[in-house]
Amino acid sequence: MTLQTRDRRLGWGLVAPALVWTALFFVLPFLGMVALSFARMEERAVVPAFDPGNYTRILTDPVMLQALLNSLQITLIVTVISVLLAYPLAAIIAFRIPRQWQRLALLLAVLPFWTSYVVRSYSWLLVLGQNGVLNKTLGLVGLGPLEIAASRAATVTGFVHFFVMLLTLTIYANLIQLSPNYARAAADLGANRWQVFAHVILPLTLPGVVTGAFLTFVLGIGDYITPQILGGGNELTLPQLIMLQLGRSGNFPLASALSVVLMAVVTLAYFACAKWLRLDRV
Amino acid sequence: MTAGVSVQAVSRRYGAAAVLEDVSLEIAAGEFVVLLGPSGCGKTTLLNMIGGFDEPTAGQILIGGRNMAGIPPKDRPTTTVFQDYALFPHMTLADNVAFGLRMRGVARVERLARAAEMLALVGLDGRGERRPHELSGGQRQRVALARALAVEPDVLLLDEPLGALDLKLRRQMQDELKAIQRRVGTTFVHVTHDQEEAMAIADRIVVMNAGRIEDEGPPKRVYLRPKSLFTAGFMGEVNRISLATTRLFPQLGATGVLCLRPESVVEGGALRIGPCRIADVAFFGTHVRAHVVPEAAPDLRLVVHLPQGSDVTEGQVMDLGARDFVVLEA
Amino acid sequence: MKALSWLYLALAYAFILLPVGVLVVFSFQDGRLPVPPFQGATLKWYGQVLADRDLTAALLNSAMVAVVSSAVALVLGFLAAHGLARVRLPGSVLMRGVLIAPMTVSYLIIALGLLNQFNQMGLRPSLWATGVGHVVINLPLCFAILYAAMGDHQKSAERAARDLGASEWRVLTLVSAPMLAAPMAAAFFLSVTFSWDEFIIAFLLTRFDVTLPVEIWSLLKSGLSPKTNAVGSLVFLVSVTAVLALELFVFRGKK
């Protein structure tokens, strides 16, 4: 046995467990799901078939199309708002707060990460609800009440809250790794604060921002909890529709087809920003 | 196009720690001055204060006779070549070099023409469309130089610009830097810890140590007749002989330290050392390096550099003396 | 400009911390609803939480699933990262891609695929099934972190160990793993966090024994209650304590 084949055998041995696990519990189920999406439901039983019916249904049924549209709209709005809110926050922490306090400032900025994910959405109900903190406070100054809970606005608020934290972390990491000499060189050559930002800082952090935005989009569009708790059932998102198919009618083929559509949307989003993405350096 | 710099009684403290203590320095317009010293001596702090990236806690800095207190970097007649070059990676070389002109509102065609001119000055003509990551270290250094010079500063500040280059390239860039300075006539203030680099390019060397100026003058004077023991040691290898403990040189008195550069010890020589035995010898290419022990003072051991052609062997006795020497206070 | 920055910072922190603040404050509410006005402080909801057998069981289930699945993900990820970083294998780019792939897929889709597969294999939903799903989501994370951490420095140390006669197993346990202690701790900690807080996989793949997020979810169905606030506050307290402990004892040495 040559040294190289011995090495290779060893390498395979090390990689195999992880590969087998991923193949068995990720690739195989995924392929199974794709296959299932072409199956038919007859008498509450799944009949294997190669029938694109589920997909034509998704693309023609107004309820399903609306859910797809809702998901896209909500996620895009959330992504844009989150980036716009998180960038200044990350920049202030990176450039205004003294170095020794930055870690603390970041820990504080992501503190709600550490409460339970389900509870985080619930806690927004307490703030935005009919008798919630927000309306009671508005009432004190003679305003309101606002009907925010059980609406798209509540869903967006809950999402933005979570993703502002996530994006603040990723954008901060990007800002802090820039050599301070870039900004100094630009200022030295006559750029004012705004020009330093527009010509140097922003272009240099753009890949990181796009990566964070992509992550936001992927996590947001696949999330069930936030719209379910905060949206109030007035409108459906794609994940809610999928869960409905599973729960109410046990329609696994349709749920699978919807999941494939969800995957397709994410893949499209990936190609839309592939040019700037650096998934290896999140 | 060029202006003098006047540093007047400047100090810089961070809390209780003083990085610079009462430093004064006059730099003439068009002069090439090198601030030389070990890391932590305050040379970069001084440079940053001239450039406006740091403010003195006491004293003042004048450029072209104008007090610079409170004036930000962008409004000073200075530009800086940074140690890591800080080339903008998302811009072409031409855009990098034209950046300062763009900030000053110069029209695109005009500023790109000027950028091409500057790139030609540093030997990178026709490469304006490349990006920084396509360049070697030496080329990046040139672009940084072109970018800083493109806005025609009165004073160019260079923060260890050659530190990241390998030795051979560094020597080559030194020559080019000096040639470019001669051509543009701008005042250059250059920071380095490499004394050979300092001697190669400077009109005047300012040796700094622990926040103070130890010595200043033309390279030859600072090397051959240093004003302090620190300067003597920092500028190159030196034999230190305490006059209090040796009776070899009664004519020099009985206090102070005699400093002899290894190459200043020669056969003959004005300051007599007398017969010396060669303890060991090695060929160094440009010279022959030997340790010698004067027979009149067997406790001394001197390093000497003899001419390349010297045919000496261990145990041989030579009659040696010193050509240049200084006696400094201990 | 400066004042504007501080104002923005204050507003941002208010937005970020508001819901958690409200959650914690009204967990002490002496009344039936966790909304203003605040009717006085009581600890009775905490008492109810701690006396609730379903909740405490779910908490233990979650902890167990998180620790076991993270440990499996860490070991699998470490071995794979070591194998791919050390040996040039044909198709290693493809293998890296496959191992990372689950990271780019929504948890909902992973859950649905597994649910369907387990159904077909005749396996009933259980904590084990959930654990399998959590390994799937955490394995790419552990692999990516450890693969990125294996630099040339690591490789030359391993080569030196081999040169001095260490067997592959000893290289792995005596050199590679200890050198990667910090990233391994980070990967494990992140995995535990994700598993602990994961909802949709656990929701679809458990039935009778459930994890904490699923149990909290069923609490929510009965509407707003200070008891839910108390659960959330307890989880928050425990997590923050763990984070601070890690920050102080594990990661401080690294800086």
Coordinates of C-alpha atoms in Angstrom, one line a residue, chain A residues 84-264:
Chain A
L84 CA -31.2 50.3 7.3
L85 CA -31.6 50.1 11.1
A86 CA -28.7 47.8 11.8
Y87 CA -26.0 49.6 9.8
P88 CA -26.0 52.8 11.8
L89 CA -26.2 50.9 15.0
A90 CA -23.2 48.7 14.1
A91 CA -21.3 51.8 12.9
I92 CA -22.0 53.7 16.1
I93 CA -20.8 50.8 18.1
A94 CA -17.7 50.3 16.0
F95 CA -16.6 53.9 15.6
R96 CA -18.1 55.9 18.5
I97 CA -17.9 53.6 21.5
P98 CA -14.4 53.2 23.0
R99 CA -12.8 49.8 22.2
Q100 CA -13.0 48.4 25.7
W101 CA -16.8 49.0 25.9
Q102 CA -17.6 47.6 22.4
R103 CA -18.0 44.0 23.5
L104 CA -20.4 45.0 26.2
A105 CA -22.3 47.2 23.8
L106 CA -22.7 44.2 21.4
L107 CA -23.7 41.8 24.2
L108 CA -26.4 44.3 25.2
A109 CA -27.5 44.7 21.6
V110 CA -28.1 41.0 21.2
L111 CA -29.4 40.3 24.7
P112 CA -32.9 39.2 23.6
F113 CA -31.2 36.4 21.6
W114 CA -31.0 34.6 24.9
T115 CA -34.6 34.4 25.6
S116 CA -36.5 31.6 23.9
Y117 CA -37.3 32.1 20.3
V118 CA -41.0 31.4 20.8
V119 CA -41.2 33.7 23.8
R120 CA -39.5 36.6 21.8
S121 CA -42.5 36.7 19.4
Y122 CA -44.9 36.4 22.3
S123 CA -43.3 39.3 24.2
W124 CA -44.1 41.6 21.2
L125 CA -47.7 40.7 21.7
L126 CA -47.4 42.2 25.2
V127 CA -46.0 45.4 23.7
L128 CA -48.2 45.7 20.6
G129 CA -51.5 44.2 21.8
Q130 CA -54.8 46.0 22.2
N131 CA -54.1 46.6 25.9
G132 CA -50.3 46.4 25.5
V133 CA -47.6 48.6 26.7
L134 CA -47.5 50.7 23.5
N135 CA -51.2 51.5 23.5
K136 CA -51.3 52.2 27.2
T137 CA -48.4 54.6 26.8
L138 CA -50.0 56.3 23.8
G139 CA -53.2 56.6 25.8
L140 CA -51.4 58.5 28.5
V141 CA -50.6 61.2 26.0
G142 CA -54.0 61.1 24.5
L143 CA -53.2 59.1 21.4
G144 CA -54.1 55.7 19.9
P145 CA -55.1 53.0 20.4
L146 CA -53.2 51.5 17.4
E147 CA -54.3 48.2 15.9
I148 CA -50.9 46.8 15.4
A149 CA -51.1 43.3 16.9
A150 CA -52.6 40.7 14.7
S151 CA -51.4 42.4 11.5
R152 CA -48.6 42.5 9.0
A153 CA -47.1 45.4 10.9
A154 CA -46.7 43.2 14.0
T155 CA -45.1 40.4 12.0
V156 CA -42.7 42.9 10.4
T157 CA -41.8 44.4 13.8
G158 CA -41.1 40.9 15.3
F159 CA -38.9 40.0 12.4
V160 CA -37.1 43.3 12.3
H161 CA -36.4 43.0 16.0
F162 CA -34.6 39.7 15.5
F163 CA -32.8 40.5 12.3
V164 CA -31.6 43.9 13.5
M165 CA -29.7 42.0 16.2
L166 CA -28.3 39.5 13.7
L167 CA -27.3 42.2 11.2
T168 CA -25.7 44.4 13.8
L169 CA -23.4 41.5 14.7
T170 CA -22.4 40.7 11.1
I171 CA -22.1 44.4 10.0
Y172 CA -20.1 45.2 13.1
A173 CA -17.7 42.3 12.3
N174 CA -17.2 43.8 8.8
L175 CA -16.7 47.3 10.0
I176 CA -14.2 46.4 12.7
Q177 CA -12.0 44.4 10.4
L178 CA -11.5 47.3 8.0
S179 CA -8.1 48.8 8.5
P180 CA -8.7 52.3 10.1
N181 CA -6.1 53.5 7.6
Y182 CA -8.7 53.3 4.8
A183 CA -10.8 56.0 6.4
R184 CA -7.8 58.0 7.5
A185 CA -6.3 57.9 4.0
A186 CA -9.6 59.1 2.5
A187 CA -9.9 61.9 5.0
D188 CA -6.3 62.7 4.5
L189 CA -6.9 63.1 0.8
G190 CA -9.7 65.6 1.4
A191 CA -12.9 63.5 1.9
N192 CA -15.5 64.7 4.3
R193 CA -17.3 62.3 6.7
W194 CA -20.1 61.6 4.2
Q195 CA -17.6 61.0 1.3
V196 CA -15.5 58.7 3.5
F197 CA -18.6 56.7 4.1
A198 CA -20.0 56.7 0.6
H199 CA -16.7 56.1 -1.3
V200 CA -14.8 53.9 1.1
I201 CA -16.6 52.4 4.1
L202 CA -19.9 51.4 2.3
P203 CA -18.3 49.8 -0.8
L204 CA -15.9 47.9 1.4
T205 CA -18.6 46.5 3.7
L206 CA -21.1 45.9 0.9
P207 CA -20.3 42.1 0.6
G208 CA -20.8 41.7 4.3
V209 CA -24.1 43.6 4.2
V210 CA -25.4 41.5 1.2
T211 CA -24.4 38.3 3.0
G212 CA -26.3 39.4 6.1
A213 CA -29.3 40.5 4.0
F214 CA -29.3 37.2 2.2
L215 CA -29.2 35.3 5.6
T216 CA -32.1 37.5 6.8
F217 CA -34.1 36.7 3.7
V218 CA -33.5 32.9 4.0
L219 CA -34.3 32.8 7.7
G220 CA -37.2 35.1 7.4
I221 CA -39.0 33.5 4.5
G222 CA -38.8 30.1 6.1
D223 CA -40.1 31.1 9.5
Y224 CA -43.4 29.9 10.8
I225 CA -43.5 31.1 14.4
T226 CA -43.3 34.9 13.9
P227 CA -46.2 35.3 11.5
Q228 CA -48.2 32.7 13.3
I229 CA -48.0 34.4 16.7
L230 CA -47.9 38.0 15.5
G231 CA -49.7 38.0 12.2
G232 CA -53.1 37.0 13.7
G233 CA -54.2 34.8 10.9
N234 CA -55.4 37.7 8.6
E235 CA -53.0 36.7 6.0
L236 CA -50.9 33.5 5.4
T237 CA -47.3 33.1 4.6
L238 CA -45.7 30.2 2.8
P239 CA -44.6 28.4 5.9
Q240 CA -48.0 28.8 7.5
L241 CA -49.6 27.4 4.4
I242 CA -47.2 24.4 4.5
M243 CA -48.1 23.7 8.1
L244 CA -51.8 24.0 7.3
Q245 CA -51.4 21.3 4.7
L246 CA -49.7 19.1 7.2
G247 CA -52.0 19.6 10.0
R248 CA -55.5 20.0 8.7
S249 CA -55.6 17.8 5.6
G250 CA -52.4 15.7 6.0
N251 CA -51.7 16.6 2.4
F252 CA -48.0 15.8 2.4
P253 CA -47.6 16.0 -1.4
L254 CA -48.9 19.6 -1.5
A255 CA -46.8 20.5 1.5
S256 CA -43.8 19.1 -0.2
A257 CA -44.5 21.0 -3.4
L258 CA -44.8 24.2 -1.4
S259 CA -41.5 23.5 0.2
V260 CA -39.9 23.0 -3.1
V261 CA -41.3 26.3 -4.2
L262 CA -39.8 27.8 -1.0
M263 CA -36.4 26.3 -1.9
A264 CA -36.7 27.7 -5.4

